[in-house]
Short mmCIF file of C-alpha atoms in Angstrom, two decimals:
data_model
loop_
_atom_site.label_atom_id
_atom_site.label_comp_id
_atom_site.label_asym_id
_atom_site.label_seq_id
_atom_site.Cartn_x
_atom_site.Cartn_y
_atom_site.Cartn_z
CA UNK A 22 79.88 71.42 -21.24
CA UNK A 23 76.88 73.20 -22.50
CA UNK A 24 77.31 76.69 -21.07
CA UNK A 25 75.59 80.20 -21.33
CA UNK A 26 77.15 83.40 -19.92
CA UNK A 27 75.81 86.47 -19.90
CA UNK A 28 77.02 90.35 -19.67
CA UNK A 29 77.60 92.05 -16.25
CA UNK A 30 75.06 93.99 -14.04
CA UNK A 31 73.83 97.22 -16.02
CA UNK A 32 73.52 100.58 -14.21
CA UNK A 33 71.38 102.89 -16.22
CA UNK A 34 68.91 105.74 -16.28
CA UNK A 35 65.34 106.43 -17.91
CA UNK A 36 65.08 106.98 -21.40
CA UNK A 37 68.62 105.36 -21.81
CA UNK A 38 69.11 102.50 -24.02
CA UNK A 39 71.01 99.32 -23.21
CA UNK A 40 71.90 95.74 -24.96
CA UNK A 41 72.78 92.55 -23.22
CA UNK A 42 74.04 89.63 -24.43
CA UNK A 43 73.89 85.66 -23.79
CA UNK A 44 77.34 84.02 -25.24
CA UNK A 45 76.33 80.37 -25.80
CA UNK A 46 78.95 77.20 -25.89
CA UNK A 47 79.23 73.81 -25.64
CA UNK A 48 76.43 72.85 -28.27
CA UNK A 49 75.08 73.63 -31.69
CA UNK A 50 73.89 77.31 -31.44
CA UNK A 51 72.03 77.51 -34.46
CA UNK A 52 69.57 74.29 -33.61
CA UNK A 53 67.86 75.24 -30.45
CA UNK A 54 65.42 78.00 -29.31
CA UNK A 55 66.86 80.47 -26.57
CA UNK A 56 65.29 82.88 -24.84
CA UNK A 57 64.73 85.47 -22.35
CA UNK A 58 62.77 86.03 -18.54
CA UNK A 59 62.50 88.40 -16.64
CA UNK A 60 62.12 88.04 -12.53
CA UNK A 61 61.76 91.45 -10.95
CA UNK A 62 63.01 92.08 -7.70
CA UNK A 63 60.94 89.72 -5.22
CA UNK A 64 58.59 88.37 -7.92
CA UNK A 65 58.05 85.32 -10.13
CA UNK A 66 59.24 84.57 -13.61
CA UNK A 67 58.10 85.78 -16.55
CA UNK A 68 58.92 84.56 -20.32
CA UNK A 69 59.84 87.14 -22.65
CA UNK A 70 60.41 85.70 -25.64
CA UNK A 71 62.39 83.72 -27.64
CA UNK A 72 64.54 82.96 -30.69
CA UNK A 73 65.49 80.33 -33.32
CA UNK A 74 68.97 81.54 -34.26
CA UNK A 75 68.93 79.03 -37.58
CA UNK A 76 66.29 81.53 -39.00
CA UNK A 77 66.13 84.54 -36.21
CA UNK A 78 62.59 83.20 -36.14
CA UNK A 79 61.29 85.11 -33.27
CA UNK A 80 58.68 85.04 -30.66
CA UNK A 81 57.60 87.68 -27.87
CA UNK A 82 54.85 88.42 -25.40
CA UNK A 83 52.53 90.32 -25.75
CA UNK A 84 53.32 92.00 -22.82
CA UNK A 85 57.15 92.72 -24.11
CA UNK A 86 56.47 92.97 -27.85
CA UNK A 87 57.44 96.22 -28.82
CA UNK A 88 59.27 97.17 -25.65
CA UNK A 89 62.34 94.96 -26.09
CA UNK A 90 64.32 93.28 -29.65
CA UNK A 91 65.82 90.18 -29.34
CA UNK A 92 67.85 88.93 -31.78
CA UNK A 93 71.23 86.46 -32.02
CA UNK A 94 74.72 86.70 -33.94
CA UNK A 95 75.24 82.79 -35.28
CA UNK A 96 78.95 84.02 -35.92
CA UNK A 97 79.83 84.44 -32.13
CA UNK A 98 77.00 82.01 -30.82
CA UNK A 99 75.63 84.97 -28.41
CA UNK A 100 71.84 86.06 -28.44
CA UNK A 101 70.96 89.84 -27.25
CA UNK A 102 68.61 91.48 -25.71
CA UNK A 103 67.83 95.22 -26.47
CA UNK A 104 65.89 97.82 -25.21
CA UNK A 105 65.66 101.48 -27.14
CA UNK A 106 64.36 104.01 -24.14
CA UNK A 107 64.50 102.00 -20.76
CA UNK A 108 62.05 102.71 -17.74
CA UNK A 109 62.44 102.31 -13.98
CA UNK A 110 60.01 99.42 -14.18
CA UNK A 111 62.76 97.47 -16.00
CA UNK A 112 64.37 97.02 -13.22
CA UNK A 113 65.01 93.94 -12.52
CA UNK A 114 67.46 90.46 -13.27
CA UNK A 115 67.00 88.81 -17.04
CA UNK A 116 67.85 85.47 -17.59
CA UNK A 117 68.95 83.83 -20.67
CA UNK A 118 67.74 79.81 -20.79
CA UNK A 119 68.06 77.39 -23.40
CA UNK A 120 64.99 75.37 -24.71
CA UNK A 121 65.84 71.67 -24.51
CA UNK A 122 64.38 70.16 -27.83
CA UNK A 123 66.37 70.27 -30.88
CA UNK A 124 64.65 72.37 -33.27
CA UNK A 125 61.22 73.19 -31.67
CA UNK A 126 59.82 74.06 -28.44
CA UNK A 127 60.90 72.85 -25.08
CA UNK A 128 61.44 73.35 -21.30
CA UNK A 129 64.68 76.00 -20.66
CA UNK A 130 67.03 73.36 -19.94
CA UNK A 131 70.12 75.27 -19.54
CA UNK A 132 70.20 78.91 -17.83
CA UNK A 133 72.78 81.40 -17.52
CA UNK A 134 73.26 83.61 -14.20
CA UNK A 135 71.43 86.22 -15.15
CA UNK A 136 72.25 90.02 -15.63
CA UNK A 137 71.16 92.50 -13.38
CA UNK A 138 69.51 95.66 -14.59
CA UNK A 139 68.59 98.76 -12.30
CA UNK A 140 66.88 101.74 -13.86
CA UNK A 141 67.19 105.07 -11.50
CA UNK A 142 67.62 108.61 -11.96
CA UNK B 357 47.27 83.23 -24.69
CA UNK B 358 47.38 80.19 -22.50
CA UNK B 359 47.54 81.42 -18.73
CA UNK B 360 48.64 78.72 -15.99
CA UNK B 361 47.69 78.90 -12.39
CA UNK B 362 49.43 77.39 -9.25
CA UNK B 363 48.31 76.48 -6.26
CA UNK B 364 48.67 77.39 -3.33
CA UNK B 365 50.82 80.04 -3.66
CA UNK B 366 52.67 78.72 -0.81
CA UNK B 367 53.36 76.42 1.66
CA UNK B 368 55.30 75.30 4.92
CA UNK B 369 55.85 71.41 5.95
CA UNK B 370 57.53 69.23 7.94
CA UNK B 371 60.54 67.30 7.15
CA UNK B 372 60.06 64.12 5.20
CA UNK B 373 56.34 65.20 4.54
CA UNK B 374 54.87 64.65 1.18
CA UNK B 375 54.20 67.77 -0.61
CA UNK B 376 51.93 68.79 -3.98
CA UNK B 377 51.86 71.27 -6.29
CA UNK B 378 48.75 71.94 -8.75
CA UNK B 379 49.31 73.39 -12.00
CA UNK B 380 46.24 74.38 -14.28
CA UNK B 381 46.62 75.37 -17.80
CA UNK B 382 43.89 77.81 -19.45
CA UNK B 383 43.50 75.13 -22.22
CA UNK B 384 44.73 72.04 -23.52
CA UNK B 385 48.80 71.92 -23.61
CA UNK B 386 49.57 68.10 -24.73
CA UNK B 387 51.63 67.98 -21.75
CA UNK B 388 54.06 70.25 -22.70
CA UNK B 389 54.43 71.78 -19.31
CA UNK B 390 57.89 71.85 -17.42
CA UNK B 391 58.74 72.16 -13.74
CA UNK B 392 61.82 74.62 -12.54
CA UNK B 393 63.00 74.94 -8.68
CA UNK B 394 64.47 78.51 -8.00
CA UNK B 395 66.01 78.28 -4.23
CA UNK B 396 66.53 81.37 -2.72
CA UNK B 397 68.92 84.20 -4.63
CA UNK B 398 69.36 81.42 -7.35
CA UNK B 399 69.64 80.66 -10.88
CA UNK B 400 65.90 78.23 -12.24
CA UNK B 401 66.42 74.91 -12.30
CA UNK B 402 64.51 72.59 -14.36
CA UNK B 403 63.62 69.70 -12.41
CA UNK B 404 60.67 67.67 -14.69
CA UNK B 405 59.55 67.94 -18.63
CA UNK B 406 57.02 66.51 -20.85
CA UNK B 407 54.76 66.35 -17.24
CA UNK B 408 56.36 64.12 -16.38
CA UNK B 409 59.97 63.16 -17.08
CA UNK B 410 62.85 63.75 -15.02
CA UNK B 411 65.49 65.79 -15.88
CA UNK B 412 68.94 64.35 -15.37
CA UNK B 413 70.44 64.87 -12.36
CA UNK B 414 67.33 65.36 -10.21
CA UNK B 415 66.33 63.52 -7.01
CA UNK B 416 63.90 60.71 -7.43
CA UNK B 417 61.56 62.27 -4.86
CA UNK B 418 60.35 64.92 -7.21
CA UNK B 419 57.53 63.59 -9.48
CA UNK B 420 55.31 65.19 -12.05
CA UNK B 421 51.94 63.56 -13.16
CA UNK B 422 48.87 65.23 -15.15
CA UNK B 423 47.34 65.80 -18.85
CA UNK B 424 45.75 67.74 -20.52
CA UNK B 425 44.82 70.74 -18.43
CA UNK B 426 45.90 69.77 -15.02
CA UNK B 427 49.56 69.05 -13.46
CA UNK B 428 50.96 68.10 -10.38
CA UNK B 429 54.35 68.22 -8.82
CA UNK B 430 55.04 65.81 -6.24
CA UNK B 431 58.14 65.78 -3.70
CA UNK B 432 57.74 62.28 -1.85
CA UNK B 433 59.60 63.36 1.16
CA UNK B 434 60.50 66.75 2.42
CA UNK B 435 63.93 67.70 2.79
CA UNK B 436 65.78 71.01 3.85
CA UNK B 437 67.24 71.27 0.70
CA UNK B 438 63.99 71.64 -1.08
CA UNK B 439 63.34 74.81 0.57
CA UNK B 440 62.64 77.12 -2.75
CA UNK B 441 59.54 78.80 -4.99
CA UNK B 442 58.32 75.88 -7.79
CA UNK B 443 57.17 76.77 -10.91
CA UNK B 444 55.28 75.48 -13.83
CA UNK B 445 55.45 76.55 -17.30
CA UNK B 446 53.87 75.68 -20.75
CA UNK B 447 56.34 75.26 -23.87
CA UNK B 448 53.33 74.08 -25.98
CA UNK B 449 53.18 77.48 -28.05
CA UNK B 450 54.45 81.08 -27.49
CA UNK B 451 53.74 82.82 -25.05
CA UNK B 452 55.08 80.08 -23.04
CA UNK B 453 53.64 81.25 -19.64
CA UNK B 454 54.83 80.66 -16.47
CA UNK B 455 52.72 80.03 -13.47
CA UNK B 456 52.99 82.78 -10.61
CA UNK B 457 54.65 80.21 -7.96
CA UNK B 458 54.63 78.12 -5.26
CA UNK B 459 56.74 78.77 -2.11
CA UNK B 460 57.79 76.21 -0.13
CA UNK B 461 58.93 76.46 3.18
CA UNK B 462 59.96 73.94 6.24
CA UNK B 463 57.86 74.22 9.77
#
């Protein structure tokens, strides 16, 4: 069973900084695009970026580039996502999703449950 | 960037109603453009890709048609269980945008 599962709810406050991660299984880790989106509380979704862990071949945003690394550890199949100084306005649940096509592009075909992340002083 | 709008933003229907979704891409996406369900406090689902195709597992009531700049998402026949916010998205290039949502309700 293809599976992604991702780190527990995050508590943190401004200007912290905080890494969570997306442990993949179930398929071949290094051969498919995986990536990140955000949904703040009550809104839509919104793609982050994403990462081809056979080459760490990376894609953002524009409106995350700079704000947040992602980046993947082929030895433990698990892709991260990083912030250095976090705001209030990242608030909000992440999602990790798989793309479906084997070496390029493709619709997030596999999800994980998401991790929670609240920002407050 | 390629920027995708839905529309309407949402709706309400009857039971076994036929409902539609429009997507409209920015540009040209060579039908690269995926459907996801998200019911209420859960995890995206994809339900179509490629436009069209659909993904294992799903009803046969959902539908997706379109090309080139303009998609549609179809659900033949209303049921309860469909109550949720729809979303398109392009994979054709990063960013691979979503669109902002389409909730869909029962009267």
């Amino acid at each position: 069973e293809v599976l992604l599962v991702q780190s527990g709810a995050e508590v943190k406050k401004p200007g912290e900084s905080l890494k969570i991660s997306c442990k993949s299984s179930g398929y071949s880790f290094t051969n498919y695009w995986i990536g990140w989106v955000r949904q703040m509380p009550g809104k839509g979704l919104e793609w982050m970026g994403v990462i081809y862990p056979g080459d760490s071949d990376t894609r953002y945003s524009p409106s995350f580039q700079g704000q947040v690394t992602i980046s993947a550890d082929k030895s433990i199949s698990t892709a991260y996502l990083q912030w250095r100084s976090l705001k209030a306005s990242d608030t909000a649940m992440y999602y990790c999703a798989r793309q479906s096509a084997i070496g390029r592009f493709g619709a997030f075909d596999i999800w994980g449950r998401g991790t929670m992340v609240t920002v407050s002083s | 960037d390629i920027q995708m709008t839905q529309s309407p933003s949402s709706l309400s229907a009857s039971v076994g109603d036929r409902v539609t979704i429009t997507c409209r891409a920015s540009q040209g996406i060579n039908n690269y453009l995926a459907w996801y369900q998200q019911r209420p406090g859960k995890v995206p689902k994809l339900l179509i890709y490629a436009a069209s195709t659909l993904q294992s597992g799903v009803p046969s009531r959902y539908s997706g048609s379109g090309s080139g700049t303009d998609f549609t998402l179809t659900i033949s026949s209303l049921q309860p269980e469909d109550v949720a916010t729809y979303y398109c998205q392009t994979y054709d290039s990063a960013p691979q945008t979503f669109g902002q949502g389409t909730k869909v309700e029962i009267k």
